[in-house]
Tab-separated table of C-alpha atoms and ligand atoms in Angstrom:
chain	number	residue	atom	x	y	z
A	142	MET	CA	119.311	42.109	227.698
A	143	THR	CA	118.787	45.566	229.544
A	144	THR	CA	117.158	45.478	232.762
A	145	LEU	CA	113.985	47.496	234.065
A	146	LYS	CA	116.331	50.497	236.005
A	147	GLU	CA	118.479	50.620	233.294
A	148	ASP	CA	115.753	51.269	230.649
A	149	TYR	CA	114.639	53.998	233.073
A	150	VAL	CA	117.948	55.802	233.016
A	151	ALA	CA	118.131	55.640	229.648
A	152	SER	CA	114.994	56.909	229.463
A	153	ILE	CA	114.637	59.770	231.243
A	154	ALA	CA	118.664	60.888	229.744
A	155	ASP	CA	116.934	60.296	226.750
A	156	MET	CA	113.652	62.458	227.240
A	157	ASP	CA	111.306	60.189	226.433
A	158	GLU	CA	109.017	61.441	228.644
A	159	ASP	CA	105.822	58.832	228.330
A	160	LYS	CA	108.650	55.827	228.992
A	161	ALA	CA	110.024	57.559	232.373
A	162	LEU	CA	106.095	58.177	233.708
A	163	GLU	CA	105.647	54.856	232.820
A	164	ILE	CA	108.689	52.981	234.685
A	165	THR	CA	108.209	55.480	237.554
A	166	GLN	CA	104.683	53.941	238.088
A	167	GLN	CA	105.852	50.581	237.041
A	168	LEU	CA	108.699	50.837	240.004
A	169	ILE	CA	106.669	51.850	242.061
A	170	ASP	CA	104.015	49.288	241.833
A	171	ALA	CA	106.558	47.010	242.210
A	172	GLY	CA	107.498	48.659	245.541
A	173	GLU	CA	110.449	49.600	244.739
A	174	ALA	CA	112.187	52.290	247.599
A	175	PRO	CA	111.725	56.222	246.901
A	176	MET	CA	115.018	56.784	247.494
A	177	GLU	CA	116.157	54.342	244.973
A	178	ILE	CA	114.203	55.888	242.800
A	179	LEU	CA	115.983	59.464	242.873
A	180	GLY	CA	118.909	57.560	243.530
A	181	LEU	CA	118.310	56.015	239.437
A	182	CYS	CA	116.972	59.920	238.260
A	183	ARG	CA	120.074	61.163	239.971
A	184	SER	CA	122.526	58.873	238.241
A	185	ALA	CA	119.741	59.930	234.809
A	186	MET	CA	120.625	63.779	235.488
A	187	GLU	CA	124.803	62.990	235.663
A	188	ILE	CA	123.957	61.185	231.753
A	189	VAL	CA	122.147	64.516	231.212
A	190	GLY	CA	124.633	66.625	232.556
A	191	GLN	CA	127.780	64.945	230.547
A	192	ARG	CA	126.082	65.415	227.244
A	193	PHE	CA	125.176	68.734	228.007
A	194	GLU	CA	128.807	69.428	228.625
A	195	GLN	CA	129.675	67.575	225.596
A	196	GLU	CA	127.142	69.998	222.948
A	197	GLU	CA	125.525	67.042	222.419
A	198	TYR	CA	122.462	68.934	224.623
A	199	PHE	CA	121.615	72.132	224.917
A	200	LEU	CA	119.597	74.303	227.329
A	201	PRO	CA	116.080	73.128	225.988
A	202	GLU	CA	117.244	69.485	227.229
A	203	LEU	CA	118.349	70.565	230.460
A	204	MET	CA	114.954	72.078	230.704
A	205	MET	CA	113.330	68.901	229.644
A	206	ALA	CA	115.165	66.682	231.976
A	207	GLY	CA	114.145	69.348	234.828
A	208	ASP	CA	110.674	68.865	234.371
A	209	ILE	CA	110.777	65.339	233.767
A	210	LEU	CA	112.264	65.078	237.290
A	211	GLU	CA	109.565	67.553	238.135
A	212	GLN	CA	106.572	65.173	237.315
A	213	ILE	CA	108.421	62.008	238.643
A	214	GLY	CA	109.223	63.722	242.288
A	215	ALA	CA	105.048	64.186	242.373
A	216	LEU	CA	104.466	60.849	241.802
A	217	VAL	CA	107.065	60.009	244.503
A	218	ARG	CA	106.329	62.262	247.206
A	219	PRO	CA	102.731	60.538	248.037
A	220	LEU	CA	104.970	57.420	249.002
A	221	MET	CA	107.542	58.807	251.155
A	222	ASP	CA	105.073	60.706	252.942
A	223	ALA	CA	103.171	57.141	253.555
A	224	ASN	CA	106.617	55.628	254.293
A	225	SER	CA	107.844	58.991	256.560
A	226	GLU	CA	107.730	58.009	260.712
A	227	GLY	CA	107.775	61.941	261.284
A	228	SER	CA	104.594	63.008	259.145
A	229	GLY	CA	105.065	66.987	260.265
A	230	GLN	CA	103.975	65.979	264.212
A	231	THR	CA	106.643	67.033	266.008
A	232	VAL	CA	108.779	69.891	264.708
A	233	HIS	CA	112.538	69.375	266.029
A	234	GLY	CA	113.740	72.536	264.810
A	235	THR	CA	113.741	75.272	262.387
A	236	VAL	CA	115.680	75.385	259.224
A	237	LEU	CA	115.876	77.997	256.725
A	238	ILE	CA	116.759	76.929	253.229
A	239	GLY	CA	117.595	79.090	249.967
A	240	THR	CA	119.684	78.477	246.197
A	241	VAL	CA	122.318	80.883	247.101
A	242	HIS	CA	122.028	84.270	244.544
A	243	GLY	CA	123.133	83.302	240.678
A	244	ASP	CA	121.978	80.084	240.946
A	245	LEU	CA	118.507	79.117	240.177
A	246	HIS	CA	118.255	75.170	240.376
A	247	ASP	CA	115.666	73.812	242.920
A	248	ILE	CA	114.938	70.575	242.221
A	249	GLY	CA	117.415	69.201	244.597
A	250	LYS	CA	116.424	71.555	247.350
A	251	ASN	CA	112.909	71.448	246.808
A	252	ILE	CA	113.445	66.885	247.541
A	253	VAL	CA	115.538	68.048	250.706
A	254	THR	CA	112.701	70.029	251.743
A	255	PHE	CA	110.127	67.746	251.503
A	256	MET	CA	112.483	65.458	253.473
A	257	LEU	CA	113.140	67.726	256.046
A	258	GLU	CA	109.170	68.405	256.036
A	259	LEU	CA	108.242	64.736	256.396
A	260	ASN	CA	110.985	64.068	258.998
A	261	GLY	CA	109.255	66.872	261.853
A	262	PHE	CA	111.360	69.985	260.865
A	263	LYS	CA	109.623	73.015	260.257
A	264	VAL	CA	110.976	74.744	257.382
A	265	ILE	CA	111.385	78.416	255.760
A	266	ASP	CA	112.229	77.853	251.857
A	267	LEU	CA	113.095	81.149	250.696
A	268	GLY	CA	113.057	79.697	246.956
A	269	ILE	CA	115.975	80.205	244.676
A	270	ASP	CA	118.380	82.778	243.730
A	271	VAL	CA	118.490	84.454	247.149
A	272	SER	CA	120.655	87.225	248.299
A	273	THR	CA	123.095	87.827	251.158
A	274	LYS	CA	120.942	90.216	252.477
A	275	ALA	CA	117.296	87.938	251.712
A	276	PHE	CA	119.268	85.676	253.955
A	277	LEU	CA	119.732	87.820	256.982
A	278	ASP	CA	116.325	89.235	256.848
A	279	ALA	CA	115.266	86.013	257.371
A	280	ILE	CA	117.276	84.712	260.108
A	281	ALA	CA	116.867	87.712	262.022
A	282	ALA	CA	113.091	87.120	261.798
A	283	ASN	CA	112.372	83.263	262.135
A	284	LYS	CA	115.856	82.357	264.227
A	285	PRO	CA	116.300	79.235	263.108
A	286	ASP	CA	118.198	76.128	264.047
A	287	ILE	CA	119.815	75.507	261.063
A	288	VAL	CA	120.233	77.093	257.879
A	289	GLY	CA	120.925	75.105	254.033
A	290	LEU	CA	122.531	76.395	251.549
A	291	SER	CA	121.859	74.765	248.145
A	292	GLY	CA	123.709	75.495	244.699
A	293	PHE	CA	124.152	73.657	241.818
A	294	LEU	CA	126.396	76.054	239.702
A	295	THR	CA	130.712	75.974	240.519
A	296	LEU	CA	129.759	80.252	240.707
A	297	ALA	CA	127.619	78.889	243.661
A	298	PHE	CA	130.182	78.040	245.599
A	299	ASP	CA	131.387	82.157	245.908
A	300	ALA	CA	127.911	82.967	246.831
A	301	MET	CA	128.249	80.418	249.814
A	302	LYS	CA	131.214	81.757	251.077
A	303	GLU	CA	129.961	85.527	250.574
A	304	THR	CA	126.895	84.278	252.326
A	305	LEU	CA	128.701	83.154	255.264
A	306	ASP	CA	131.062	85.511	255.281
A	307	ALA	CA	127.966	88.020	255.736
A	308	PHE	CA	127.062	86.040	258.785
A	309	ASP	CA	130.553	86.275	260.436
A	310	ASP	CA	130.217	89.633	259.116
A	311	ALA	CA	126.618	89.935	261.035
A	312	GLY	CA	128.732	88.709	263.971
A	313	ILE	CA	125.358	85.470	264.023
A	314	ARG	CA	127.221	82.521	262.593
A	315	ASN	CA	127.528	80.807	266.263
A	316	ASN	CA	123.496	81.239	266.458
A	317	PHE	CA	122.965	78.376	263.758
A	318	LYS	CA	124.317	75.171	262.141
A	319	VAL	CA	125.186	75.958	258.289
A	320	MET	CA	124.619	72.896	255.963
A	321	ILE	CA	125.617	73.635	252.260
A	322	GLY	CA	124.273	70.973	249.010
A	323	GLY	CA	124.085	70.578	245.483
A	324	GLY	CA	125.966	69.388	242.702
A	325	GLN	CA	129.382	68.136	243.375
A	326	VAL	CA	130.010	69.669	247.167
A	327	ASP	CA	132.688	67.853	249.189
A	328	ASP	CA	135.400	68.253	251.794
A	329	GLN	CA	136.982	71.252	249.792
A	330	ILE	CA	134.001	73.327	248.933
A	331	LEU	CA	132.872	72.750	252.803
A	332	LYS	CA	136.288	74.158	253.934
A	333	PHE	CA	135.903	77.142	251.351
A	334	THR	CA	132.810	78.146	252.142
A	335	GLY	CA	133.240	77.590	256.369
A	336	ALA	CA	129.707	75.708	256.432
A	337	ASP	CA	130.117	72.932	259.288
A	338	ALA	CA	129.099	70.500	256.569
A	339	PHE	CA	127.687	68.908	253.558
A	340	GLY	CA	125.041	66.573	252.469
A	341	ILE	CA	125.013	64.739	248.726
A	342	ASN	CA	121.208	64.212	249.193
A	343	ALA	CA	118.058	64.378	250.978
A	344	MET	CA	118.823	62.029	253.622
A	345	GLU	CA	122.061	63.415	254.708
A	346	ALA	CA	120.351	66.313	255.256
A	347	VAL	CA	117.805	64.817	257.006
A	348	ASN	CA	120.384	62.960	259.460
A	349	LEU	CA	122.983	66.635	259.812
A	350	CYS	CA	119.600	68.113	260.807
A	351	ARG	CA	118.310	65.071	262.974
A	352	LYS	CA	122.018	64.790	265.022
A	353	TRP	CA	122.136	69.149	265.292
A	354	THR	CA	118.668	69.077	267.061
A	355	GLY	CA	119.597	65.940	269.085
A	356	VAL	CA	116.753	63.547	267.693
A	357	ALA	CA	117.662	60.382	267.867
A	358	ALA	CA	118.700	58.697	264.202
B	619	B12	C1	117.823	70.396	235.678
B	619	B12	C2	118.839	71.157	235.451
B	619	B12	C3	118.301	72.605	234.880
B	619	B12	C4	117.669	72.912	235.192
B	619	B12	C5	117.113	73.852	236.506
B	619	B12	C6	115.705	73.645	236.685
B	619	B12	C7	115.103	73.898	238.371
B	619	B12	N1	113.799	74.406	238.510
B	619	B12	O1	115.793	73.436	239.356
B	619	B12	C8	117.564	74.355	234.136
B	619	B12	C9	116.925	74.444	232.977
B	619	B12	C10	116.940	75.710	234.769
B	619	B12	C11	119.586	74.826	234.015
B	619	B12	C12	119.995	76.235	233.977
B	619	B12	C13	120.940	76.169	233.387
B	619	B12	N2	122.449	75.263	234.162
B	619	B12	CO1	121.691	73.501	234.922
B	619	B12	N3	121.660	71.409	235.411
B	619	B12	C14	120.617	70.817	235.249
B	619	B12	C15	120.978	69.507	235.709
B	619	B12	C16	120.572	68.715	234.212
B	619	B12	C17	120.094	69.196	236.304
B	619	B12	C18	120.023	69.431	238.034
B	619	B12	C19	119.394	68.272	238.785
B	619	B12	O2	118.312	68.948	239.290
B	619	B12	N4	119.511	67.167	239.219
B	619	B12	C20	118.419	66.490	240.164
B	619	B12	C21	118.280	66.829	241.698
B	619	B12	C22	117.916	65.893	242.467
B	619	B12	O3	119.871	66.648	241.972
B	619	B12	P1	120.911	65.942	243.222
B	619	B12	O4	122.055	66.943	243.442
B	619	B12	O5	120.377	64.319	243.542
B	619	B12	O6	119.906	66.694	244.632
B	619	B12	C23	120.477	66.336	245.902
B	619	B12	C24	121.350	66.676	246.861
B	619	B12	O7	122.435	67.949	245.466
B	619	B12	C25	121.488	67.387	247.738
B	619	B12	N5	120.940	68.868	248.063
B	619	B12	C26	120.300	69.804	247.904
B	619	B12	N6	120.812	71.240	247.894
B	619	B12	C27	120.966	70.766	249.084
B	619	B12	C28	120.930	71.460	250.309
B	619	B12	C29	121.418	71.341	251.263
B	619	B12	C30	121.723	72.019	252.110
B	619	B12	C31	121.705	69.513	251.605
B	619	B12	C32	122.268	68.972	252.349
B	619	B12	C33	121.497	69.259	250.339
B	619	B12	C34	121.515	69.282	249.371
B	619	B12	O8	119.415	66.845	247.892
B	619	B12	C35	119.444	66.296	246.733
B	619	B12	C36	117.792	65.503	246.651
B	619	B12	O9	118.510	64.149	247.581
B	619	B12	C37	122.116	69.480	235.810
B	619	B12	C38	123.466	68.111	235.657
B	619	B12	C39	123.434	67.380	236.762
B	619	B12	N7	124.347	66.359	236.698
B	619	B12	O10	123.285	67.922	237.914
B	619	B12	C40	122.823	71.191	235.468
B	619	B12	C41	123.968	71.884	235.580
B	619	B12	C42	123.800	71.906	237.247
B	619	B12	N8	123.845	72.623	234.947
B	619	B12	C43	124.796	73.712	234.622
B	619	B12	C44	124.696	74.797	234.410
B	619	B12	C45	126.017	75.117	233.428
B	619	B12	C46	123.536	75.580	233.832
B	619	B12	C47	123.429	76.938	232.928
B	619	B12	C48	124.738	77.587	233.329
B	619	B12	C49	123.307	76.620	231.090
B	619	B12	C50	123.169	78.002	230.958
B	619	B12	N9	123.775	78.086	229.824
B	619	B12	O11	121.916	79.062	230.542
B	619	B12	C51	122.342	77.275	234.170
B	619	B12	C52	121.933	77.929	234.651
B	619	B12	C53	120.824	78.957	235.211
B	619	B12	C54	121.226	79.478	236.932
B	619	B12	N10	121.496	80.641	236.885
B	619	B12	O12	121.356	78.492	238.098
B	619	B12	C55	126.388	72.927	234.625
B	619	B12	C56	126.627	73.998	235.852
B	619	B12	C57	128.124	73.350	235.670
B	619	B12	C58	129.039	74.090	237.188
B	619	B12	N11	129.495	73.402	237.608
B	619	B12	O13	128.873	75.171	237.113
B	619	B12	C59	125.082	71.187	234.838
B	619	B12	C60	126.456	70.253	236.287
B	619	B12	C61	125.344	70.955	233.989
B	619	B12	C62	126.917	70.525	233.331
B	619	B12	N12	127.409	69.325	233.630
B	619	B12	O14	127.362	71.624	232.714
B	619	B12	N13	119.593	73.353	234.868
């Protein structure tokens, strides 16, 4: 017999939108932690990704999966709001975030943005496909404490490196910390790009920003 959580992962992976949203509500009603629900979504997205690689799914399915996840996010967000201790009262620091050029994935970045705001950070979100120049201009205008680069494509790692190299060239690299995330970031990618740290999920992004701005955990 399958558990509700297994059914949940399968419903998202199989694009059964109605069932996925219905189980989301059941999990919320049962008091499941929002990050646990998002963790299950991540597992489902792994399966979607694998099916795409195996040519069982194509672009429309990726879009559909993205759409289902957006809707789940809308259901889960108010719950995170209620659970948050920060609720945006004190501003611990400014984070400038964006998906690097060439990459259009933003679901993960939006969750990071949302979680940072909930935890008391001012977030300036530059959106997707952000050029190196757009980052440089926004940094000059906003003087962030932290810059976050998001990207899900392998190509994004080159774009991250280019962006960080541009910070070096402009002589501003040491004015702020840089975190990267999205997709398969690891220590090797960290070294390659020259960022200060990577985070595999939104909570890690929050923890990095807390550490760098001296906010007690
Ligand atoms: C949904 C999706 C899409 C949607 C995106 C919709 C959107 N608005 O974002 C659409 C349909 C547009 C899309 C398009 C494409 N996609 Co796509 N997509 C996906 C899919 C299925 C899910 C990605 C996702 O949103 N996951 C859910 C989020 C919540 O993931 P998460 O990792 O848990 O997010 C957390 C962390 O990443 C972290 N995080 C994120 N950002 C940051 C930033 C910082 C600073 C930190 C610290 C942390 C952090 O926190 C997040 C929240 O906890 C993945 C498969 C997969 N397994 O990831 C493929 C995938 C990423 N896509 C892929 C591909 C190939 C494409 C296309 C090239 C397809 C095509 N032929 O056109 C295009 C590229 C378009 C472009 N130029 O970007 C490949 C990438 C392969 C590669 N290694 O390069 C993948 C891996 C699928 C696969 N297995 O082949 N895609």
